[in-house]
DNA sequence: CTACTTGCAAATGCTTTGCAGGAGA
DNA sequence: TCTCCTGCAAAGCATTTGCAAGTAG
């Protein structure tokens, strides 16, 4: 059920979306998509800088704005200190985040189809009375990642 | 099932928590809690400034840091541009957010107990294999609020 | 009097923008 | 060639901090 999309296909889709916005899929933009693709978790500007050292910060920010504008990238505000970026879910797959409150790491988890249909149903029931028209949802779980949980256990 | 907590009781609880951190419940801090209490939705620094004009920005930020440190306030990073703050859920009640992607408004919705137990069960199943120890979760729904949905409908 | 508070002004750090040169179609 | 792209340096803006004076216990 997991709709896998190949990296090649992702680049193709990103290019199409950029084109629709009169934008080109240049080396810098591709490098950023490459980083987001390979990282497997939301990337901060520092991750991007590390993964694409040839792209200056200011250009990276500009690219990210463009990529968001055409719906290829989504911003995830984690803690407020800085912004994280990830590929749009329709380019990868719908997933949720596990945020470790100790080390700050974010892990992606892909829910089962069953899981998602239940959530979708609940979201509908949650919004029914308010007149709110739901488009998407995000379920983030805060807690302790395996490593930090162990560390805490040990220090007791 | 909805555990209502009176404003008075909230102040009391906040004071206790501050005390435990060797902090005093001063006029400035009280003013901020008052704003968060009366606003009924996550407050930006501008909301706080408007609701508590006597508290300078820098002090407000400092208070918010303190209030977060003692677990009375929680930061909600909405869009990444700036931070929103709300009272800790154990001072009010657990709720979720409806974010309008058009006007940016955030509305709180309180889920039923049934709803929550299902979510909790799903979170457990989601984290079971990863060794992640879940502490809390947030389910945010993006979409169009009633007003914006209507506006969009009309413009077709 | 000792420790926590506050306000102001200055500093910080992420992010955006102006501008001038470069490149794709 | 016209439009989009890129880099650098400078600017913006939310948030933090140093410091000196204020206040509660």
mmCIF file of C-alpha atoms (C1' of nucleotides) in Angstrom:
data_model
loop_
_atom_site.group_PDB
_atom_site.id
_atom_site.type_symbol
_atom_site.label_atom_id
_atom_site.label_comp_id
_atom_site.label_asym_id
_atom_site.label_seq_id
_atom_site.Cartn_x
_atom_site.Cartn_y
_atom_site.Cartn_z
ATOM 1 C CA UNK A 1 0.000 0.000 0.000
ATOM 2 C CA UNK A 2 2.988 2.230 0.414
ATOM 3 C CA UNK A 3 3.067 4.314 -2.718
ATOM 4 C CA UNK A 4 6.764 4.433 -3.452
ATOM 5 C CA UNK A 5 7.948 7.165 -5.783
ATOM 6 C CA UNK A 6 11.408 6.812 -7.248
ATOM 7 C CA UNK A 7 13.897 9.656 -6.826
ATOM 8 C CA UNK A 8 13.986 10.075 -10.581
ATOM 9 C CA UNK A 9 10.264 10.517 -10.665
ATOM 10 C CA UNK A 10 10.472 13.066 -7.856
ATOM 11 C CA UNK A 11 12.881 15.228 -9.797
ATOM 12 C CA UNK A 12 10.631 14.940 -12.796
ATOM 13 C CA UNK A 13 7.604 16.049 -10.803
ATOM 14 C CA UNK A 14 9.463 18.914 -9.200
ATOM 15 C CA UNK A 15 10.610 20.085 -12.600
ATOM 16 C CA UNK A 16 7.074 20.023 -13.952
ATOM 17 C CA UNK A 17 5.788 22.064 -11.038
ATOM 18 C CA UNK A 18 8.559 24.615 -11.374
ATOM 19 C CA UNK A 19 7.861 24.889 -15.103
ATOM 20 C CA UNK A 20 4.229 25.636 -14.367
ATOM 21 C CA UNK A 21 5.464 28.589 -12.367
ATOM 22 C CA UNK A 22 7.819 29.766 -15.127
ATOM 23 C CA UNK A 23 10.729 28.596 -13.045
ATOM 24 C CA UNK A 24 13.693 26.484 -14.108
ATOM 25 C CA UNK A 25 15.012 23.401 -12.447
ATOM 26 C CA UNK A 26 18.576 24.600 -12.024
ATOM 27 C CA UNK A 27 21.576 22.989 -10.444
ATOM 28 C CA UNK A 28 21.080 24.773 -7.124
ATOM 29 C CA UNK A 29 17.447 23.817 -6.865
ATOM 30 C CA UNK A 30 18.195 20.255 -7.838
ATOM 31 C CA UNK A 31 20.924 20.056 -5.212
ATOM 32 C CA UNK A 32 18.457 21.090 -2.543
ATOM 33 C CA UNK A 33 15.838 18.574 -3.642
ATOM 34 C CA UNK A 34 18.608 15.976 -3.617
ATOM 35 C CA UNK A 35 19.404 16.779 -0.004
ATOM 36 C CA UNK A 36 15.767 16.639 1.054
ATOM 37 C CA UNK A 37 15.403 13.370 -0.793
ATOM 38 C CA UNK A 38 18.411 11.697 0.762
ATOM 39 C CA UNK A 39 18.068 12.997 4.285
ATOM 40 C CA UNK A 40 14.842 11.155 5.042
ATOM 41 C CA UNK A 41 13.842 13.671 7.669
ATOM 42 C CA UNK A 42 13.034 17.373 7.706
ATOM 43 C CA UNK A 43 16.139 19.379 6.876
ATOM 44 C CA UNK A 44 17.291 22.568 8.514
ATOM 45 C CA UNK A 45 19.189 25.224 6.617
ATOM 46 C CA UNK A 46 22.380 23.807 8.099
ATOM 47 C CA UNK A 47 21.597 20.331 6.783
ATOM 48 C CA UNK A 48 21.086 21.843 3.381
ATOM 49 C CA UNK A 49 24.295 23.800 3.575
ATOM 50 C CA UNK A 50 26.160 20.645 4.549
ATOM 51 C CA UNK A 51 24.553 18.576 1.802
ATOM 52 C CA UNK A 52 24.868 21.220 -0.884
ATOM 53 C CA UNK A 53 27.970 23.241 0.008
ATOM 54 C CA UNK A 54 28.051 25.008 -3.353
ATOM 55 C CA UNK A 55 24.729 26.682 -2.780
ATOM 56 C CA UNK A 56 25.041 29.868 -0.729
ATOM 57 C CA UNK A 57 22.650 30.327 2.141
ATOM 58 C CA UNK A 58 20.789 33.186 0.548
ATOM 59 C CA UNK A 59 20.247 31.241 -2.652
ATOM 60 C CA UNK A 60 19.146 28.205 -0.702
ATOM 61 C CA UNK A 61 16.528 30.272 1.070
ATOM 62 C CA UNK A 62 15.401 31.693 -2.230
ATOM 63 C CA UNK A 63 15.140 28.247 -3.745
ATOM 64 C CA UNK A 64 13.159 27.006 -0.793
ATOM 65 C CA UNK A 65 10.711 29.850 -1.192
ATOM 66 C CA UNK A 66 10.281 28.973 -4.860
ATOM 67 C CA UNK A 67 9.966 25.274 -4.184
ATOM 68 C CA UNK A 68 7.314 25.956 -1.584
ATOM 69 C CA UNK A 69 5.494 28.287 -3.943
ATOM 70 C CA UNK A 70 5.079 25.519 -6.523
ATOM 71 C CA UNK A 71 4.149 22.964 -3.894
ATOM 72 C CA UNK A 72 7.273 20.823 -4.076
ATOM 73 C CA UNK A 73 8.471 21.586 -0.577
ATOM 74 C CA UNK A 74 6.757 22.125 2.737
ATOM 75 C CA UNK A 75 8.038 24.054 5.740
ATOM 76 C CA UNK A 76 7.861 22.343 9.118
ATOM 77 C CA UNK A 77 8.244 24.693 12.032
ATOM 78 C CA UNK A 78 9.678 22.532 14.746
ATOM 79 C CA UNK A 79 10.729 24.593 17.718
ATOM 80 C CA UNK A 80 10.495 28.161 16.483
ATOM 81 C CA UNK A 81 14.228 28.662 16.468
ATOM 82 C CA UNK A 82 14.504 27.869 12.818
ATOM 83 C CA UNK A 83 12.527 26.274 10.024
ATOM 84 C CA UNK A 84 12.807 22.743 8.733
ATOM 85 C CA UNK A 85 11.959 21.758 5.194
ATOM 86 C CA UNK A 86 10.779 18.545 3.627
ATOM 87 C CA UNK A 87 9.501 17.400 0.252
ATOM 88 C CA UNK A 88 5.795 17.769 -0.258
ATOM 89 C CA UNK A 89 3.906 14.691 0.859
ATOM 90 C CA UNK A 90 2.489 14.072 -2.563
ATOM 91 C CA UNK A 91 6.054 13.640 -3.804
ATOM 92 C CA UNK A 92 7.004 11.172 -1.140
ATOM 93 C CA UNK A 93 4.311 9.753 1.074
ATOM 94 C CA UNK A 94 2.136 10.904 3.906
ATOM 95 C CA UNK A 95 3.892 10.540 7.241
ATOM 96 C CA UNK A 96 3.992 11.803 10.794
ATOM 97 C CA UNK A 97 6.753 13.077 13.022
ATOM 98 C CA UNK A 98 8.248 11.801 16.241
ATOM 99 C CA UNK A 99 9.920 14.704 18.043
ATOM 100 C CA UNK A 100 12.360 13.907 20.784
ATOM 101 C CA UNK A 101 11.994 16.537 23.474
ATOM 102 C CA UNK A 102 15.497 15.799 24.770
ATOM 103 C CA UNK A 103 17.763 15.801 21.720
ATOM 104 C CA UNK A 104 15.415 17.562 19.309
ATOM 105 C CA UNK A 105 15.681 14.895 16.628
ATOM 106 C CA UNK A 106 12.761 14.339 14.330
ATOM 107 C CA UNK A 107 11.958 10.939 12.857
ATOM 108 C CA UNK A 108 9.448 10.233 10.125
ATOM 109 C CA UNK A 109 6.941 7.428 10.531
ATOM 110 C CA UNK A 110 4.661 6.222 7.784
ATOM 111 C CA UNK A 111 1.250 5.186 9.038
ATOM 112 C CA UNK A 112 -0.647 2.204 7.696
ATOM 113 C CA UNK A 113 -3.615 2.780 5.426
ATOM 114 C CA UNK A 114 -5.929 1.630 8.214
ATOM 115 C CA UNK A 115 -4.415 4.113 10.558
ATOM 116 C CA UNK A 116 -4.917 6.914 8.106
ATOM 117 C CA UNK A 117 -8.515 6.134 7.302
ATOM 118 C CA UNK A 118 -9.325 6.212 10.997
ATOM 119 C CA UNK A 119 -7.556 9.540 11.404
ATOM 120 C CA UNK A 120 -9.338 10.947 8.383
ATOM 121 C CA UNK A 121 -12.676 9.897 9.812
ATOM 122 C CA UNK A 122 -11.823 11.469 13.147
ATOM 123 C CA UNK A 123 -10.741 14.679 11.533
ATOM 124 C CA UNK A 124 -14.058 14.859 9.742
ATOM 125 C CA UNK A 125 -15.957 14.345 12.976
ATOM 126 C CA UNK A 126 -13.783 16.948 14.649
ATOM 127 C CA UNK A 127 -14.498 19.607 12.055
ATOM 128 C CA UNK A 128 -18.068 18.744 11.187
ATOM 129 C CA UNK A 129 -19.793 21.217 13.483
ATOM 130 C CA UNK A 130 -17.423 24.085 12.903
ATOM 131 C CA UNK A 131 -17.867 24.535 9.155
ATOM 132 C CA UNK A 132 -14.154 24.066 8.783
ATOM 133 C CA UNK A 133 -13.133 22.373 5.555
ATOM 134 C CA UNK A 134 -10.162 20.088 6.270
ATOM 135 C CA UNK A 135 -7.495 19.734 3.601
ATOM 136 C CA UNK A 136 -4.655 17.999 5.369
ATOM 137 C CA UNK A 137 -3.567 17.073 8.841
ATOM 138 C CA UNK A 138 -0.414 16.506 10.790
ATOM 139 C CA UNK A 139 -0.028 14.287 13.793
ATOM 140 C CA UNK A 140 3.181 14.925 15.655
ATOM 141 C CA UNK A 141 4.172 12.911 18.674
ATOM 142 C CA UNK A 142 6.501 14.342 21.313
ATOM 143 C CA UNK A 143 8.438 12.126 23.648
ATOM 144 C CA UNK A 144 11.786 10.446 24.095
ATOM 145 C CA UNK A 145 13.599 8.763 21.242
ATOM 146 C CA UNK A 146 15.024 5.309 21.911
ATOM 147 C CA UNK A 147 18.519 6.648 22.580
ATOM 148 C CA UNK A 148 17.415 9.387 24.964
ATOM 149 C CA UNK A 149 14.915 7.122 26.717
ATOM 150 C CA UNK A 150 17.758 4.751 27.456
ATOM 151 C CA UNK A 151 20.008 7.531 28.633
ATOM 152 C CA UNK A 152 17.300 8.719 31.001
ATOM 153 C CA UNK A 153 16.731 5.197 32.261
ATOM 154 C CA UNK A 154 20.407 4.805 33.004
ATOM 155 C CA UNK A 155 20.678 8.030 34.958
ATOM 156 C CA UNK A 156 18.051 6.974 37.459
ATOM 157 C CA UNK B 1 -15.963 14.590 30.703
ATOM 158 C CA UNK B 2 -14.592 17.984 29.892
ATOM 159 C CA UNK B 3 -12.471 18.907 32.877
ATOM 160 C CA UNK B 4 -13.222 22.574 33.284
ATOM 161 C CA UNK B 5 -10.693 24.549 35.291
ATOM 162 C CA UNK B 6 -11.690 27.969 36.519
ATOM 163 C CA UNK B 7 -9.486 30.970 35.752
ATOM 164 C CA UNK B 8 -8.883 31.412 39.457
ATOM 165 C CA UNK B 9 -7.653 27.890 39.763
ATOM 166 C CA UNK B 10 -5.365 28.399 36.769
ATOM 167 C CA UNK B 11 -3.684 31.370 38.412
ATOM 168 C CA UNK B 12 -3.303 29.337 41.544
ATOM 169 C CA UNK B 13 -1.677 26.460 39.687
ATOM 170 C CA UNK B 14 0.620 28.760 37.766
ATOM 171 C CA UNK B 15 1.717 30.380 40.985
ATOM 172 C CA UNK B 16 2.509 27.029 42.560
ATOM 173 C CA UNK B 17 4.598 25.984 39.601
ATOM 174 C CA UNK B 18 6.500 29.233 39.576
ATOM 175 C CA UNK B 19 7.141 28.910 43.286
ATOM 176 C CA UNK B 20 8.601 25.476 42.741
ATOM 177 C CA UNK B 21 11.089 27.141 40.429
ATOM 178 C CA UNK B 22 11.920 29.896 42.932
ATOM 179 C CA UNK B 23 10.013 32.322 40.772
ATOM 180 C CA UNK B 24 7.406 34.841 41.837
ATOM 181 C CA UNK B 25 3.991 35.345 40.311
ATOM 182 C CA UNK B 26 4.390 39.020 39.593
ATOM 183 C CA UNK B 27 2.051 41.494 37.964
ATOM 184 C CA UNK B 28 3.724 41.149 34.579
ATOM 185 C CA UNK B 29 3.540 37.374 34.604
ATOM 186 C CA UNK B 30 -0.041 37.441 35.778
ATOM 187 C CA UNK B 31 -0.961 39.852 33.002
ATOM 188 C CA UNK B 32 0.430 37.460 30.426
ATOM 189 C CA UNK B 33 -1.397 34.461 31.856
ATOM 190 C CA UNK B 34 -4.523 36.607 31.837
ATOM 191 C CA UNK B 35 -4.116 37.277 28.142
ATOM 192 C CA UNK B 36 -3.510 33.626 27.330
ATOM 193 C CA UNK B 37 -6.525 32.721 29.427
ATOM 194 C CA UNK B 38 -8.887 35.176 27.822
ATOM 195 C CA UNK B 39 -7.746 34.851 24.243
ATOM 196 C CA UNK B 40 -8.881 31.270 23.836
ATOM 197 C CA UNK B 41 -6.368 30.606 21.095
ATOM 198 C CA UNK B 42 -2.593 30.611 20.833
ATOM 199 C CA UNK B 43 -1.280 34.145 21.324
ATOM 200 C CA UNK B 44 1.485 35.810 19.385
ATOM 201 C CA UNK B 45 3.778 38.352 20.990
ATOM 202 C CA UNK B 46 1.634 41.062 19.395
ATOM 203 C CA UNK B 47 -1.511 39.653 21.015
ATOM 204 C CA UNK B 48 0.268 39.730 24.317
ATOM 205 C CA UNK B 49 1.468 43.263 23.784
ATOM 206 C CA UNK B 50 -2.061 44.328 22.940
ATOM 207 C CA UNK B 51 -3.583 42.531 25.903
ATOM 208 C CA UNK B 52 -0.914 43.609 28.383
ATOM 209 C CA UNK B 53 0.314 47.006 27.180
ATOM 210 C CA UNK B 54 2.200 47.694 30.384
ATOM 211 C CA UNK B 55 4.529 44.754 29.894
ATOM 212 C CA UNK B 56 7.460 45.595 27.616
ATOM 213 C CA UNK B 57 8.273 43.153 24.855
ATOM 214 C CA UNK B 58 11.544 42.043 26.340
ATOM 215 C CA UNK B 59 9.959 41.353 29.696
ATOM 216 C CA UNK B 60 7.118 39.497 28.042
ATOM 217 C CA UNK B 61 9.602 37.248 26.306
ATOM 218 C CA UNK B 62 11.418 36.681 29.541
ATOM 219 C CA UNK B 63 8.193 35.825 31.313
ATOM 220 C CA UNK B 64 7.246 33.418 28.589
ATOM 221 C CA UNK B 65 10.575 31.659 28.931
ATOM 222 C CA UNK B 66 10.016 31.326 32.657
ATOM 223 C CA UNK B 67 6.437 30.192 32.279
ATOM 224 C CA UNK B 68 7.519 27.568 29.806
ATOM 225 C CA UNK B 69 10.320 26.449 32.104
ATOM 226 C CA UNK B 70 7.870 25.664 34.889
ATOM 227 C CA UNK B 71 5.432 24.000 32.515
ATOM 228 C CA UNK B 72 2.697 26.621 32.672
ATOM 229 C CA UNK B 73 2.948 27.683 29.050
ATOM 230 C CA UNK B 74 3.660 25.891 25.829
ATOM 231 C CA UNK B 75 5.104 27.299 22.606
ATOM 232 C CA UNK B 76 3.285 26.539 19.381
ATOM 233 C CA UNK B 77 5.335 27.208 16.298
ATOM 234 C CA UNK B 78 2.730 27.871 13.675
ATOM 235 C CA UNK B 79 4.280 29.157 10.506
ATOM 236 C CA UNK B 80 7.886 29.727 11.432
ATOM 237 C CA UNK B 81 7.628 33.494 11.187
ATOM 238 C CA UNK B 82 7.018 33.870 14.878
ATOM 239 C CA UNK B 83 6.047 31.831 17.895
ATOM 240 C CA UNK B 84 2.615 31.450 19.423
ATOM 241 C CA UNK B 85 2.047 30.678 23.082
ATOM 242 C CA UNK B 86 -0.748 28.966 24.957
ATOM 243 C CA UNK B 87 -1.389 27.742 28.458
ATOM 244 C CA UNK B 88 -0.185 24.247 29.166
ATOM 245 C CA UNK B 89 -2.841 21.675 28.385
ATOM 246 C CA UNK B 90 -2.924 20.414 31.952
ATOM 247 C CA UNK B 91 -4.057 23.891 32.991
ATOM 248 C CA UNK B 92 -6.826 24.061 30.462
ATOM 249 C CA UNK B 93 -7.699 20.944 28.533
ATOM 250 C CA UNK B 94 -6.245 18.878 25.761
ATOM 251 C CA UNK B 95 -7.226 20.224 22.368
ATOM 252 C CA UNK B 96 -6.250 20.327 18.734
ATOM 253 C CA UNK B 97 -5.825 23.136 16.242
ATOM 254 C CA UNK B 98 -7.629 24.018 13.062
ATOM 255 C CA UNK B 99 -5.337 26.179 10.931
ATOM 256 C CA UNK B 100 -6.910 28.135 8.108
ATOM 257 C CA UNK B 101 -4.445 28.211 5.231
ATOM 258 C CA UNK B 102 -6.116 31.307 3.792
ATOM 259 C CA UNK B 103 -6.460 33.743 6.686
ATOM 260 C CA UNK B 104 -3.998 32.082 9.079
ATOM 261 C CA UNK B 105 -6.450 31.910 11.946
ATOM 262 C CA UNK B 106 -6.119 29.146 14.460
ATOM 263 C CA UNK B 107 -9.105 27.666 16.247
ATOM 264 C CA UNK B 108 -9.029 25.293 19.178
ATOM 265 C CA UNK B 109 -11.186 22.180 19.164
ATOM 266 C CA UNK B 110 -11.625 19.918 22.129
ATOM 267 C CA UNK B 111 -11.883 16.275 21.174
ATOM 268 C CA UNK B 112 -14.224 13.811 22.861
ATOM 269 C CA UNK B 113 -12.800 11.245 25.254
ATOM 270 C CA UNK B 114 -13.537 8.511 22.716
ATOM 271 C CA UNK B 115 -11.627 10.392 20.102
ATOM 272 C CA UNK B 116 -8.651 10.758 22.340
ATOM 273 C CA UNK B 117 -8.476 7.157 23.416
ATOM 274 C CA UNK B 118 -8.448 6.099 19.785
ATOM 275 C CA UNK B 119 -5.681 8.575 19.012
ATOM 276 C CA UNK B 120 -3.697 7.424 21.999
ATOM 277 C CA UNK B 121 -3.990 3.819 20.886
ATOM 278 C CA UNK B 122 -2.885 4.755 17.381
ATOM 279 C CA UNK B 123 0.079 6.696 18.678
ATOM 280 C CA UNK B 124 1.155 3.679 20.652
ATOM 281 C CA UNK B 125 0.930 1.459 17.595
ATOM 282 C CA UNK B 126 2.822 4.050 15.590
ATOM 283 C CA UNK B 127 5.715 4.192 18.013
ATOM 284 C CA UNK B 128 5.774 0.599 19.199
ATOM 285 C CA UNK B 129 8.482 -0.673 16.843
ATOM 286 C CA UNK B 130 10.707 2.349 17.059
ATOM 287 C CA UNK B 131 11.493 2.328 20.764
ATOM 288 C CA UNK B 132 10.142 5.843 20.919
ATOM 289 C CA UNK B 133 8.452 6.712 24.198
ATOM 290 C CA UNK B 134 5.463 8.985 23.462
ATOM 291 C CA UNK B 135 4.636 11.698 25.982
ATOM 292 C CA UNK B 136 2.157 13.887 24.162
ATOM 293 C CA UNK B 137 0.793 14.424 20.708
ATOM 294 C CA UNK B 138 -0.631 17.187 18.620
ATOM 295 C CA UNK B 139 -3.074 16.792 15.799
ATOM 296 C CA UNK B 140 -3.349 19.895 13.687
ATOM 297 C CA UNK B 141 -5.736 20.144 10.792
ATOM 298 C CA UNK B 142 -5.093 22.528 7.913
ATOM 299 C CA UNK B 143 -7.848 23.689 5.647
ATOM 300 C CA UNK B 144 -10.336 26.493 5.148
ATOM 301 C CA UNK B 145 -12.208 28.059 8.017
ATOM 302 C CA UNK B 146 -15.929 28.577 7.564
ATOM 303 C CA UNK B 147 -15.540 32.226 6.580
ATOM 304 C CA UNK B 148 -12.787 31.630 4.043
ATOM 305 C CA UNK B 149 -14.498 28.550 2.624
ATOM 306 C CA UNK B 150 -17.545 30.671 1.944
ATOM 307 C CA UNK B 151 -15.489 33.422 0.418
ATOM 308 C CA UNK B 152 -13.852 30.920 -1.890
ATOM 309 C CA UNK B 153 -17.208 29.427 -2.796
ATOM 310 C CA UNK B 154 -18.558 32.833 -3.723
ATOM 311 C CA UNK B 155 -15.642 33.721 -5.947
ATOM 312 C CA UNK B 156 -16.203 30.724 -8.229
ATOM 313 C "C1'" DC C 1 20.364 42.405 52.544
ATOM 314 C "C1'" DT C 2 20.004 38.769 49.311
ATOM 315 C "C1'" DA C 3 17.651 36.993 45.374
ATOM 316 C "C1'" DC C 4 14.438 37.522 42.009
ATOM 317 C "C1'" DT C 5 12.385 41.281 38.548
ATOM 318 C "C1'" DT C 6 12.247 44.715 35.095
ATOM 319 C "C1'" DG C 7 13.202 48.044 31.432
ATOM 320 C "C1'" DC C 8 16.112 49.902 28.191
ATOM 321 C "C1'" DA C 9 19.263 49.549 24.724
ATOM 322 C "C1'" DA C 10 22.315 46.752 22.288
ATOM 323 C "C1'" DA C 11 23.341 42.381 20.414
ATOM 324 C "C1'" DT C 12 22.149 37.876 18.065
ATOM 325 C "C1'" DG C 13 20.891 34.961 14.559
ATOM 326 C "C1'" DC C 14 17.693 33.299 11.160
ATOM 327 C "C1'" DT C 15 15.821 34.945 6.988
ATOM 328 C "C1'" DT C 16 14.978 38.343 3.244
ATOM 329 C "C1'" DT C 17 16.235 41.705 -0.251
ATOM 330 C "C1'" DG C 18 18.803 45.085 -3.500
ATOM 331 C "C1'" DC C 19 21.700 45.026 -6.954
ATOM 332 C "C1'" DA C 20 24.801 43.694 -10.638
ATOM 333 C "C1'" DG C 21 26.547 40.113 -13.307
ATOM 334 C "C1'" DG C 22 25.535 35.280 -15.488
ATOM 335 C "C1'" DA C 23 22.960 31.836 -18.022
ATOM 336 C "C1'" DG C 24 19.080 29.355 -20.296
ATOM 337 C "C1'" DA C 25 15.532 29.405 -24.210
ATOM 338 C "C1'" DT D 1 17.627 39.442 -26.064
ATOM 339 C "C1'" DC D 2 14.417 38.757 -22.630
ATOM 340 C "C1'" DT D 3 13.620 36.539 -18.566
ATOM 341 C "C1'" DC D 4 15.050 33.964 -14.988
ATOM 342 C "C1'" DC D 5 19.002 32.764 -11.806
ATOM 343 C "C1'" DT D 6 22.838 33.622 -8.567
ATOM 344 C "C1'" DG D 7 26.016 35.687 -5.102
ATOM 345 C "C1'" DC D 8 27.442 39.070 -2.189
ATOM 346 C "C1'" DA D 9 26.645 42.335 1.036
ATOM 347 C "C1'" DA D 10 23.346 44.814 3.555
ATOM 348 C "C1'" DA D 11 18.971 45.039 5.718
ATOM 349 C "C1'" DG D 12 14.895 43.136 8.532
ATOM 350 C "C1'" DC D 13 12.760 41.321 12.270
ATOM 351 C "C1'" DA D 14 11.642 38.230 16.090
ATOM 352 C "C1'" DT D 15 13.978 37.054 20.066
ATOM 353 C "C1'" DT D 16 17.767 37.307 23.619
ATOM 354 C "C1'" DT D 17 20.922 39.443 26.746
ATOM 355 C "C1'" DG D 18 23.939 42.900 29.597
ATOM 356 C "C1'" DC D 19 23.398 45.963 32.901
ATOM 357 C "C1'" DA D 20 21.713 48.852 36.462
ATOM 358 C "C1'" DA D 21 17.882 50.041 39.201
ATOM 359 C "C1'" DG D 22 13.558 48.219 41.659
ATOM 360 C "C1'" DT D 23 11.204 45.246 44.903
ATOM 361 C "C1'" DA D 24 9.645 41.161 47.632
ATOM 362 C "C1'" DG D 25 10.709 38.285 51.757
#
